């Protein structure tokens, strides 16, 4: 279908902030390739009951919906009110998110166990220091044991957390004592990862929980089992296997794709797959084969959180965030997109079918119609990875140069700021940062995290909020798609300190760091928790006392519901840019945006305007500063 170039250009400018993204959005329109923005337009108007969270489709007495305004029904067939329906729906979303993070964590631990037992192929135990720290936390003796023996015991102890009957997740003890007491007082100390998720499923069954506040409180407990459990284990097990990230520099945006090399995009979340592909791509035989097929080499690039994992540890360039997945294919230059799970559009194979791109699915739990399925198992990981790279090379001659368009300006960025790396950059303790906060040079810190959502101009929420916060001398720490957005906008460079307020600028310049720090993938929001926990411990206070904030300006995913909830449950005020589906219940809204303060000293807020969101975060930070007497 012919589209006027001017119309396409205007539309692309509306859809995305980044020029390289705009360029490929235009190309996709001219190529007649459907994207998430087109699908969103076709869905208009979206269901108002659904948006308010007041439709219930849990049982066959329904589906039911509550009339929020008129004289229509105020209860579902079972008798559930708007409050209950909204609370159950929210807990459902949250539990799905916690399950996704935690199941990812479990898989990394299984690979750690296999590696310790010599059953995996190509993996090694890299970070022995972290292994030792965790062994100590579990009281596992290390004297006279090999690293494999220690890793075996550590992996088993961590795997046990998923169904532990000791009624306490070990890593929750990493929180400051005061924060732990707050959880105890509220009855939300996480007991085990699987237990909280299963119990969420139980509680939302008809005839179980009928008290919206009680349901939501369990939501906080479930989210803590993710943040301080499943996600934290995913982060730490990945660090043991692949190394704890240290600052590095790399490149970002669709311009990281190569005109003359075989392009392989690694999309999804779990580094156990992508790490092996990195090894396979270095195989001299495969490199030779690529040359024989007319390519100059093999170009691996990341996408979404598995991309973040590779970027953090190896400085592998990243092509983009969630809304870039279709655009990467629409460049016409991708030989293979390898997917594991989460945040992969089910229609990605339909997009790929418009070009020569092959989509390779690798997880038994995440098969996609139209994708080539290559099951990925730890015991044959390296062999399967080589097969995938070979497939990409064989596909290179099928690329049609007339349909290729690659933006030519990748942006430089810094990444690799694990909690340990930040502490080391400060000289081994948080004292310099604490001093800067006390003196007011830095007012506080905000974790800006989460997704893209076509309801908001791509990256606009992240970038505008980040800029606004650093201007106000608030340090920004980021993960997930938020961090990739900032990378594209040049905020992850030390030079970006020039955009910051004088105080933050002087600290960044002295340390040679950007004012926005990339801390990793979404499970690495656990690194943000540890940052808060360790600063609080040095000060002898709780996380809830610190001048911190959280934000998810463009979130879409249930995982983001869980992350925002464990931020709030850990005492961090958190602003959402997209309204959650709760506004059909004024009681739930009041609980989450107001009453929670009396429980966890933090609340949620909803504010789509990034400047107003920054106002809210700054005010919350000032309030905490005042309470600390600084
Ligand atoms: O886990 S930020 S869109 S890619 S859910 Fe997904 Fe959201 Fe991106 Fe990573 Ni996180």
XYZ file of C-alpha atoms and ligand atoms in Angstrom:
640
model
C 0.000 0.000 0.000
C 1.365 3.422 -0.960
C 1.901 5.835 1.931
C 2.741 9.471 1.357
C 6.334 9.924 2.637
C 5.351 13.079 4.508
C 2.477 11.298 6.253
C 4.802 8.428 7.191
C 7.389 10.856 8.531
C 4.848 12.728 10.654
C 3.449 9.479 11.999
C 6.936 8.181 12.840
C 7.700 11.396 14.721
C 4.547 10.868 16.750
C 5.443 7.271 17.549
C 9.067 7.510 18.634
C 11.494 9.992 20.155
C 14.667 8.529 18.671
C 15.559 9.531 15.109
C 16.920 6.118 14.146
C 13.710 4.507 15.376
C 11.685 7.031 13.392
C 13.662 6.181 10.271
C 12.830 2.486 10.522
C 9.216 3.082 11.555
C 8.865 4.962 8.271
C 10.519 2.106 6.408
C 8.166 -0.414 8.035
C 5.199 1.680 6.935
C 6.473 1.841 3.358
C 7.204 -1.901 3.419
C 3.633 -2.540 4.630
C 4.846 -4.223 7.823
C 2.448 -4.105 10.728
C 3.841 -2.987 14.078
C 2.529 -2.634 17.639
C 1.529 0.985 16.911
C -0.727 -0.172 14.059
C -2.248 -2.868 16.240
C -2.885 -0.376 19.031
C -4.701 1.896 16.574
C -6.849 -1.022 15.397
C -7.812 -1.788 19.009
C -9.361 1.648 19.569
C -11.471 2.274 21.513
C -10.145 -0.138 24.133
C -12.585 -1.587 26.640
C -13.360 0.948 29.371
C -14.292 -1.730 31.894
C -10.978 -3.449 31.298
C -9.066 -0.203 31.699
C -10.759 0.431 35.050
C -10.084 -3.169 36.131
C -13.739 -3.918 36.828
C -14.410 -6.844 34.558
C -14.011 -10.339 35.948
C -13.566 -13.394 33.787
C -12.434 -15.837 36.449
C -15.299 -18.302 36.472
C -18.178 -19.491 34.346
C -20.830 -17.648 36.325
C -19.295 -14.666 34.506
C -17.866 -12.866 32.686
C -19.144 -10.011 34.848
C -18.591 -6.304 34.908
C -19.381 -3.556 37.338
C -21.068 -0.347 36.303
C -18.750 2.311 37.684
C -21.040 5.305 37.135
C -24.726 4.483 36.556
C -27.408 2.248 38.099
C -25.986 -0.918 36.541
C -24.682 -3.906 38.504
C -22.460 -3.212 41.494
C -21.631 -6.882 42.104
C -20.614 -9.805 39.919
C -22.720 -12.991 39.954
C -20.651 -14.340 42.875
C -21.190 -11.092 44.755
C -17.743 -9.587 44.204
C -17.643 -5.796 44.366
C -15.527 -3.447 42.261
C -12.977 -3.339 45.109
C -12.573 -7.079 45.118
C -12.514 -7.477 41.352
C -9.864 -4.768 40.986
C -7.739 -6.198 43.811
C -7.951 -9.748 42.449
C -7.041 -8.605 38.943
C -4.080 -6.661 40.264
C -2.820 -9.565 42.353
C -3.180 -11.791 39.303
C -0.989 -9.434 37.246
C 1.555 -9.091 39.999
C 1.830 -12.854 40.543
C 2.352 -13.412 36.808
C 5.201 -10.920 36.864
C 6.779 -12.418 39.969
C 6.469 -15.881 38.406
C 8.169 -14.777 35.178
C 11.158 -13.279 36.984
C 11.444 -16.139 39.420
C 11.149 -18.904 36.852
C 13.975 -17.232 34.945
C 15.958 -17.242 38.208
C 15.288 -20.912 38.745
C 16.590 -21.771 35.275
C 19.852 -19.923 35.864
C 20.243 -21.817 39.143
C 19.633 -25.119 37.393
C 22.440 -24.298 34.979
C 24.642 -23.389 37.955
C 23.890 -26.758 39.504
C 24.534 -28.608 36.235
C 27.799 -26.722 35.842
C 28.875 -27.580 39.380
C 28.121 -31.232 38.674
C 29.969 -31.190 35.355
C 26.800 -31.809 33.356
C 26.650 -28.597 31.341
C 28.523 -27.689 28.201
C 30.553 -24.495 27.897
C 29.681 -22.903 31.250
C 32.123 -22.085 34.052
C 32.056 -20.660 37.531
C 33.456 -17.189 37.032
C 32.774 -15.066 40.103
C 34.220 -17.067 42.995
C 34.064 -14.077 45.319
C 30.312 -13.776 44.961
C 30.000 -17.534 45.317
C 31.905 -17.307 48.599
C 29.743 -14.440 49.870
C 26.562 -16.368 49.204
C 27.997 -19.558 50.718
C 28.627 -17.559 53.903
C 25.057 -16.247 53.886
C 23.812 -19.842 53.828
C 26.374 -21.003 56.390
C 27.946 -23.308 53.828
C 31.529 -24.109 54.810
C 34.095 -23.598 52.058
C 37.222 -24.947 53.719
C 38.995 -27.506 51.530
C 36.168 -27.573 48.950
C 36.546 -26.962 45.222
C 34.585 -24.106 43.661
C 32.374 -26.710 42.007
C 31.591 -28.340 45.350
C 30.733 -24.974 46.870
C 28.671 -24.002 43.811
C 26.722 -27.257 44.076
C 25.760 -26.599 47.674
C 24.974 -22.945 46.975
C 22.816 -23.816 43.952
C 20.889 -26.403 45.947
C 20.358 -24.010 48.850
C 19.097 -21.309 46.492
C 16.872 -23.713 44.568
C 15.384 -24.741 47.878
C 14.176 -21.149 48.389
C 11.497 -21.700 45.789
C 9.614 -24.095 48.029
C 11.301 -23.675 51.362
C 9.369 -24.589 54.484
C 11.517 -22.455 56.752
C 9.065 -19.570 56.169
C 11.722 -17.027 55.277
C 13.674 -16.318 52.116
C 17.353 -16.039 52.997
C 18.096 -12.982 50.860
C 15.393 -10.976 52.662
C 17.988 -10.820 55.443
C 20.064 -8.600 53.162
C 17.601 -5.796 53.875
C 18.434 -3.518 56.811
C 17.071 -4.767 60.116
C 14.637 -1.880 60.355
C 13.135 -2.656 56.945
C 12.850 -6.330 57.935
C 11.013 -5.298 61.100
C 8.652 -3.195 58.999
C 7.832 -6.270 56.895
C 7.335 -8.360 59.995
C 5.002 -5.754 61.456
C 2.951 -5.695 58.262
C 2.967 -9.497 57.974
C 4.590 -9.382 54.542
C 7.968 -11.079 55.103
C 8.294 -13.329 52.041
C 8.191 -17.018 52.991
C 9.152 -18.793 49.778
C 9.056 -17.874 46.122
C 6.638 -20.507 44.859
C 4.499 -20.344 47.967
C 3.657 -16.660 47.586
C 2.827 -17.064 43.897
C 0.725 -20.187 44.415
C -1.019 -18.556 47.336
C -1.802 -15.561 45.128
C -3.475 -17.915 42.660
C -5.400 -19.496 45.541
C -6.486 -16.176 46.979
C -7.983 -14.935 43.716
C -10.173 -18.020 43.289
C -13.884 -17.343 43.816
C -14.843 -17.696 47.431
C -11.376 -17.280 48.935
C -10.166 -13.720 49.573
C -13.017 -11.220 49.788
C -11.167 -8.393 51.529
C -9.448 -6.188 48.978
C -6.894 -4.816 51.444
C -5.882 -8.284 52.586
C -5.475 -9.390 48.975
C -3.279 -6.410 48.177
C -1.131 -6.928 51.238
C -0.398 -10.429 50.016
C 0.507 -8.794 46.696
C 3.254 -6.899 48.487
C 4.524 -10.111 50.073
C 4.515 -11.843 46.672
C 6.419 -8.965 45.114
C 9.034 -9.159 47.891
C 9.510 -12.840 47.100
C 10.388 -11.687 43.588
C 12.627 -8.707 44.377
C 14.450 -10.244 47.318
C 13.972 -13.807 46.036
C 13.521 -14.917 42.433
C 14.987 -11.833 40.768
C 17.832 -11.472 43.235
C 18.725 -15.129 42.737
C 18.613 -14.649 38.945
C 21.055 -11.759 39.267
C 23.429 -13.485 41.654
C 23.461 -16.862 39.931
C 24.117 -15.098 36.612
C 26.980 -13.167 38.214
C 28.515 -16.395 39.532
C 28.295 -18.037 36.101
C 29.135 -15.103 33.859
C 30.812 -12.519 36.073
C 29.611 -9.513 38.043
C 29.460 -6.539 35.668
C 32.032 -3.759 35.762
C 31.812 -0.443 33.876
C 32.360 -0.725 30.151
C 31.509 1.178 27.038
C 29.468 0.119 24.046
C 26.979 1.249 21.393
C 23.225 1.433 21.151
C 20.333 1.861 18.673
C 19.402 0.139 15.410
C 22.606 1.458 13.871
C 24.540 -1.318 15.627
C 23.331 -3.710 12.928
C 25.966 -4.246 10.265
C 25.710 -3.824 6.498
C 28.362 -6.410 5.692
C 28.228 -8.887 8.541
C 25.849 -11.656 9.542
C 23.479 -10.035 12.028
C 22.158 -12.109 14.902
C 19.768 -10.401 17.324
C 19.510 -11.935 20.789
C 16.095 -11.133 22.216
C 14.516 -12.173 25.480
C 15.772 -12.394 29.023
C 17.819 -15.351 30.106
C 21.600 -14.994 29.767
C 22.186 -18.761 29.920
C 21.270 -18.859 26.251
C 22.801 -15.646 24.966
C 26.112 -16.183 26.774
C 26.605 -19.434 24.885
C 25.765 -17.798 21.565
C 28.508 -15.266 22.290
C 30.955 -18.141 22.729
C 29.734 -19.874 19.575
C 30.118 -16.717 17.495
C 33.835 -16.723 18.308
C 34.341 -20.150 16.794
C 37.060 -19.788 14.101
C 35.355 -22.304 11.803
C 32.108 -20.367 11.880
C 33.937 -17.113 11.290
C 35.534 -18.701 8.239
C 32.179 -19.935 7.014
C 30.766 -16.413 7.331
C 33.543 -15.148 5.072
C 32.901 -17.914 2.568
C 29.297 -16.749 2.390
C 30.427 -13.228 1.562
C 30.081 -11.661 5.008
C 32.801 -9.716 6.771
C 32.046 -11.394 10.076
C 29.394 -12.252 12.624
C 27.707 -9.344 14.381
C 25.876 -10.179 17.598
C 23.583 -7.534 19.001
C 21.246 -7.575 21.968
C 17.614 -6.639 22.352
C 15.651 -6.051 25.553
C 16.909 -7.654 28.754
C 19.026 -10.498 27.413
C 20.706 -7.688 25.479
C 21.181 -5.820 28.746
C 22.801 -8.888 30.311
C 25.323 -9.115 27.451
C 25.898 -5.390 27.420
C 26.529 -5.294 31.165
C 29.073 -8.123 31.150
C 30.689 -7.998 27.707
C 29.877 -4.586 26.246
C 27.989 -6.240 23.392
C 26.096 -3.532 21.473
C 22.356 -3.336 21.955
C 19.956 -2.704 19.080
C 17.090 -1.456 21.185
C 14.308 -2.022 23.649
C 10.900 -3.648 23.535
C 9.352 -1.578 20.751
C 12.474 -2.020 18.640
C 12.017 -5.749 18.134
C 9.905 -5.368 14.997
C 11.966 -2.444 13.793
C 15.186 -4.474 13.953
C 13.633 -6.983 11.569
C 12.253 -4.190 9.385
C 15.802 -2.997 8.676
C 15.904 -6.063 6.396
C 19.368 -6.852 7.758
C 18.707 -9.483 10.418
C 19.623 -13.056 9.511
C 18.412 -14.650 12.740
C 16.551 -13.379 15.773
C 17.102 -15.791 18.657
C 14.414 -15.677 21.307
C 14.128 -17.242 24.730
C 11.172 -15.791 26.594
C 9.279 -12.739 27.842
C 8.450 -9.529 25.984
C 8.611 -11.210 22.584
C 5.656 -10.237 20.411
C 3.695 -13.374 19.441
C 3.533 -11.854 15.946
C 7.307 -11.581 15.614
C 7.370 -14.466 13.117
C 4.765 -12.661 10.988
C 7.078 -9.642 10.942
C 10.036 -11.859 10.059
C 8.076 -13.439 7.200
C 8.133 -10.058 5.414
C 11.930 -10.370 5.128
C 14.510 -13.146 5.033
C 14.838 -13.192 8.841
C 14.546 -16.508 10.673
C 13.224 -16.545 14.216
C 14.737 -19.282 16.372
C 12.810 -20.213 19.506
C 14.870 -21.958 22.138
C 12.698 -22.499 25.189
C 10.268 -25.354 25.569
C 7.974 -23.040 27.524
C 8.058 -20.319 24.901
C 7.454 -21.910 21.524
C 6.183 -19.516 18.857
C 4.227 -20.530 15.759
C 6.282 -19.998 12.652
C 9.608 -20.022 14.498
C 12.285 -22.648 14.040
C 12.510 -24.532 17.315
C 15.957 -25.453 18.632
C 15.622 -26.637 22.158
C 18.284 -25.243 24.384
C 19.647 -27.552 27.088
C 22.629 -26.897 29.361
C 24.256 -30.222 28.413
C 24.310 -29.356 24.703
C 24.303 -25.552 24.970
C 27.426 -24.825 22.985
C 26.563 -27.247 20.169
C 23.056 -25.786 19.790
C 24.474 -22.263 19.823
C 26.878 -23.150 17.032
C 24.005 -24.602 15.013
C 22.066 -21.360 15.423
C 25.041 -19.246 14.311
C 25.531 -21.578 11.341
C 21.892 -21.113 10.400
C 22.343 -17.345 10.465
C 25.432 -17.556 8.264
C 23.647 -19.806 5.758
C 20.849 -17.245 5.640
C 23.164 -14.312 4.867
C 23.072 -14.798 1.048
C 19.268 -14.540 1.242
C 19.462 -10.932 2.434
C 18.065 -8.578 -0.193
C 20.314 -5.482 -0.205
C 17.592 -3.452 -1.939
C 15.366 -3.865 1.109
C 18.039 -3.051 3.681
C 18.166 0.199 5.575
C 20.377 0.561 8.625
C 20.536 3.884 10.446
C 24.106 5.078 10.418
C 24.597 6.620 13.831
C 24.860 4.287 16.796
C 25.262 6.143 20.086
C 28.076 5.478 22.514
C 27.102 4.489 26.026
C 28.492 3.280 29.339
C 27.005 0.309 31.162
C 28.076 -2.292 33.711
C 27.160 -0.476 36.939
C 26.440 -3.405 39.213
C 25.972 -2.538 42.884
C 29.478 -3.841 43.534
C 30.886 -1.719 40.690
C 29.264 1.434 42.061
C 30.605 0.690 45.543
C 34.091 0.054 44.149
C 33.983 3.252 42.083
C 33.304 5.067 45.356
C 36.339 3.479 46.984
C 34.704 0.484 48.652
C 32.130 2.256 50.777
C 29.123 4.477 50.172
C 30.551 7.201 52.392
C 31.414 9.593 49.509
C 27.905 9.214 48.085
C 26.336 9.603 51.517
C 28.427 12.743 52.091
C 27.255 14.142 48.740
C 23.656 13.407 49.722
C 24.068 14.934 53.179
C 25.675 18.078 51.746
C 22.844 18.343 49.231
C 25.092 18.075 46.175
C 22.990 15.054 45.336
C 19.438 15.246 46.657
C 18.724 11.561 46.350
C 18.377 8.804 43.790
C 15.566 7.456 41.645
C 15.368 4.051 39.994
C 13.772 4.579 36.588
C 12.828 1.163 35.263
C 10.471 -0.755 33.043
C 9.208 -1.113 29.558
C 7.997 0.612 26.434
C 4.316 0.913 25.686
C 2.939 2.169 22.361
C 0.466 4.246 24.366
C 3.384 6.584 25.083
C 5.776 7.959 22.453
C 8.589 5.420 22.374
C 11.255 6.353 24.992
C 9.730 9.792 25.662
C 8.696 9.004 29.248
C 12.078 7.562 30.219
C 14.242 10.181 28.593
C 12.234 13.218 29.685
C 11.972 12.005 33.271
C 15.674 11.125 33.403
C 16.662 14.579 32.098
C 14.313 16.310 34.509
C 15.637 14.389 37.515
C 19.330 14.908 36.835
C 18.662 18.611 36.297
C 17.375 18.627 39.867
C 20.550 16.944 41.205
C 18.875 13.568 41.578
C 21.029 10.616 40.567
C 19.222 8.200 38.260
C 19.815 4.449 38.266
C 18.169 2.400 35.558
C 17.481 -1.101 34.301
C 15.540 -2.776 31.502
C 14.103 -0.870 28.575
C 14.377 2.416 30.485
C 18.167 2.134 30.473
C 18.235 1.364 26.747
C 16.061 4.433 26.094
C 18.522 6.594 28.022
C 21.393 5.054 26.106
C 19.803 6.031 22.803
C 19.368 9.587 24.105
C 23.014 9.886 25.152
C 22.262 10.011 28.887
C 24.539 7.063 29.688
C 27.686 8.999 28.858
C 29.904 10.868 31.341
C 29.409 13.975 29.134
C 25.700 13.858 29.973
C 26.715 15.231 33.374
C 26.651 18.626 31.616
C 22.856 18.287 31.556
C 22.768 17.731 35.313
C 22.446 20.275 38.111
C 25.704 21.703 39.465
C 25.975 19.343 42.465
C 25.369 16.100 40.622
C 27.509 17.337 37.748
C 30.496 17.913 40.038
C 30.197 14.427 41.576
C 29.859 12.737 38.168
C 32.801 14.683 36.763
C 34.970 13.795 39.745
C 34.172 10.097 39.331
C 34.012 10.080 35.525
C 30.548 8.510 35.530
C 27.281 9.356 33.770
C 24.446 10.927 35.777
C 22.238 8.023 34.700
C 23.705 4.643 35.598
C 22.813 1.458 33.723
C 22.428 -1.270 36.355
C 21.237 -4.104 34.150
C 18.225 -6.132 33.112
C 14.851 -6.133 34.856
C 15.778 -8.919 37.279
C 18.686 -6.625 38.137
C 16.259 -4.251 39.813
C 17.479 -6.432 42.675
C 20.792 -4.557 42.287
C 18.873 -1.331 42.974
C 17.430 -2.934 46.114
C 20.938 -3.879 47.236
C 22.160 -0.350 46.549
C 19.420 0.997 48.817
C 20.009 -1.713 51.427
C 23.752 -1.158 51.650
C 23.470 2.633 51.836
C 20.813 2.295 54.542
C 22.984 -0.141 56.498
C 25.951 2.227 56.386
C 23.690 4.914 57.816
C 22.012 2.612 60.324
C 18.512 3.282 58.969
C 15.918 1.439 56.861
C 15.540 1.686 53.074
C 12.231 3.402 53.795
C 14.139 6.287 55.448
C 16.328 7.090 52.442
C 15.706 9.876 49.912
C 14.944 7.428 47.126
C 12.238 7.081 44.510
C 11.157 4.701 41.788
C 9.484 5.266 38.430
C 8.146 3.179 35.571
C 7.222 5.800 32.974
C 6.295 3.501 30.068
C 5.529 0.178 31.728
C 3.350 -2.468 30.082
C 4.282 -5.769 31.702
C 3.041 -7.715 34.703
C 6.718 -7.952 35.664
C 6.699 -4.182 36.078
C 3.721 -4.489 38.458
C 5.803 -6.801 40.609
C 8.879 -4.546 40.460
C 6.930 -1.394 41.340
C 5.280 -3.293 44.201
C 8.543 -4.534 45.698
C 9.982 -1.022 45.416
C 6.995 0.315 47.366
C 7.017 -2.619 49.812
C 10.719 -1.902 50.420
C 9.810 1.682 51.351
C 10.436 3.436 48.019
C 7.823 5.889 46.686
C 7.108 4.912 43.077
C 5.481 6.821 40.209
C 3.844 5.012 37.297
C 3.528 6.715 33.919
C 0.785 4.413 32.628
C -2.316 4.117 34.843
C -2.698 0.627 36.279
C -6.121 -0.991 35.893
C -7.352 0.039 39.340
C -9.394 3.183 38.849
C -12.708 1.316 38.998
C -12.168 1.058 42.763
C -11.638 4.325 44.658
C -10.874 2.227 47.749
C -8.015 0.375 46.060
C -6.696 3.661 44.663
C -6.804 5.210 48.139
C -5.034 2.242 49.675
C -2.230 2.197 47.105
C -1.683 5.936 46.763
C -2.303 6.983 50.346
C -2.907 4.436 53.098
C 0.110 2.248 52.258
C 2.286 4.984 53.697
C 1.191 3.867 57.143
C 2.276 0.311 56.366
C 5.536 0.543 54.386
C 6.298 4.289 54.502
C 5.825 4.538 50.740
C 3.006 4.701 48.205
C 2.339 4.475 44.484
C 1.486 7.510 42.386
C 0.319 7.782 38.793
C 1.583 10.635 36.632
C 2.080 10.368 32.862
C 3.670 13.840 32.517
C 7.421 13.398 33.123
C 7.894 16.931 34.511
C 5.047 16.492 36.987
C 6.381 13.011 37.832
C 9.749 14.615 38.599
C 7.956 17.155 40.826
C 6.342 14.313 42.774
C 9.608 12.398 43.125
C 11.524 15.478 44.179
C 8.886 16.314 46.802
C 9.015 12.749 48.181
C 12.816 12.915 48.315
C 12.724 16.288 50.102
C 10.303 14.825 52.645
C 12.646 11.937 53.423
C 15.613 14.311 53.626
C 13.735 16.450 56.108
C 12.846 13.420 58.229
C 16.546 12.463 58.257
C 17.400 15.994 59.306
C 19.468 16.769 56.195
O 12.158 -7.451 31.639
S 11.536 -3.534 30.746
S 9.499 -4.549 28.158
S 12.288 -6.300 28.149
S 9.363 -6.294 31.108
Fe 10.157 -6.414 28.921
Fe 9.553 -4.329 30.290
Fe 11.543 -4.275 28.630
Fe 12.970 -6.857 30.116
Ni 11.421 -5.700 31.838
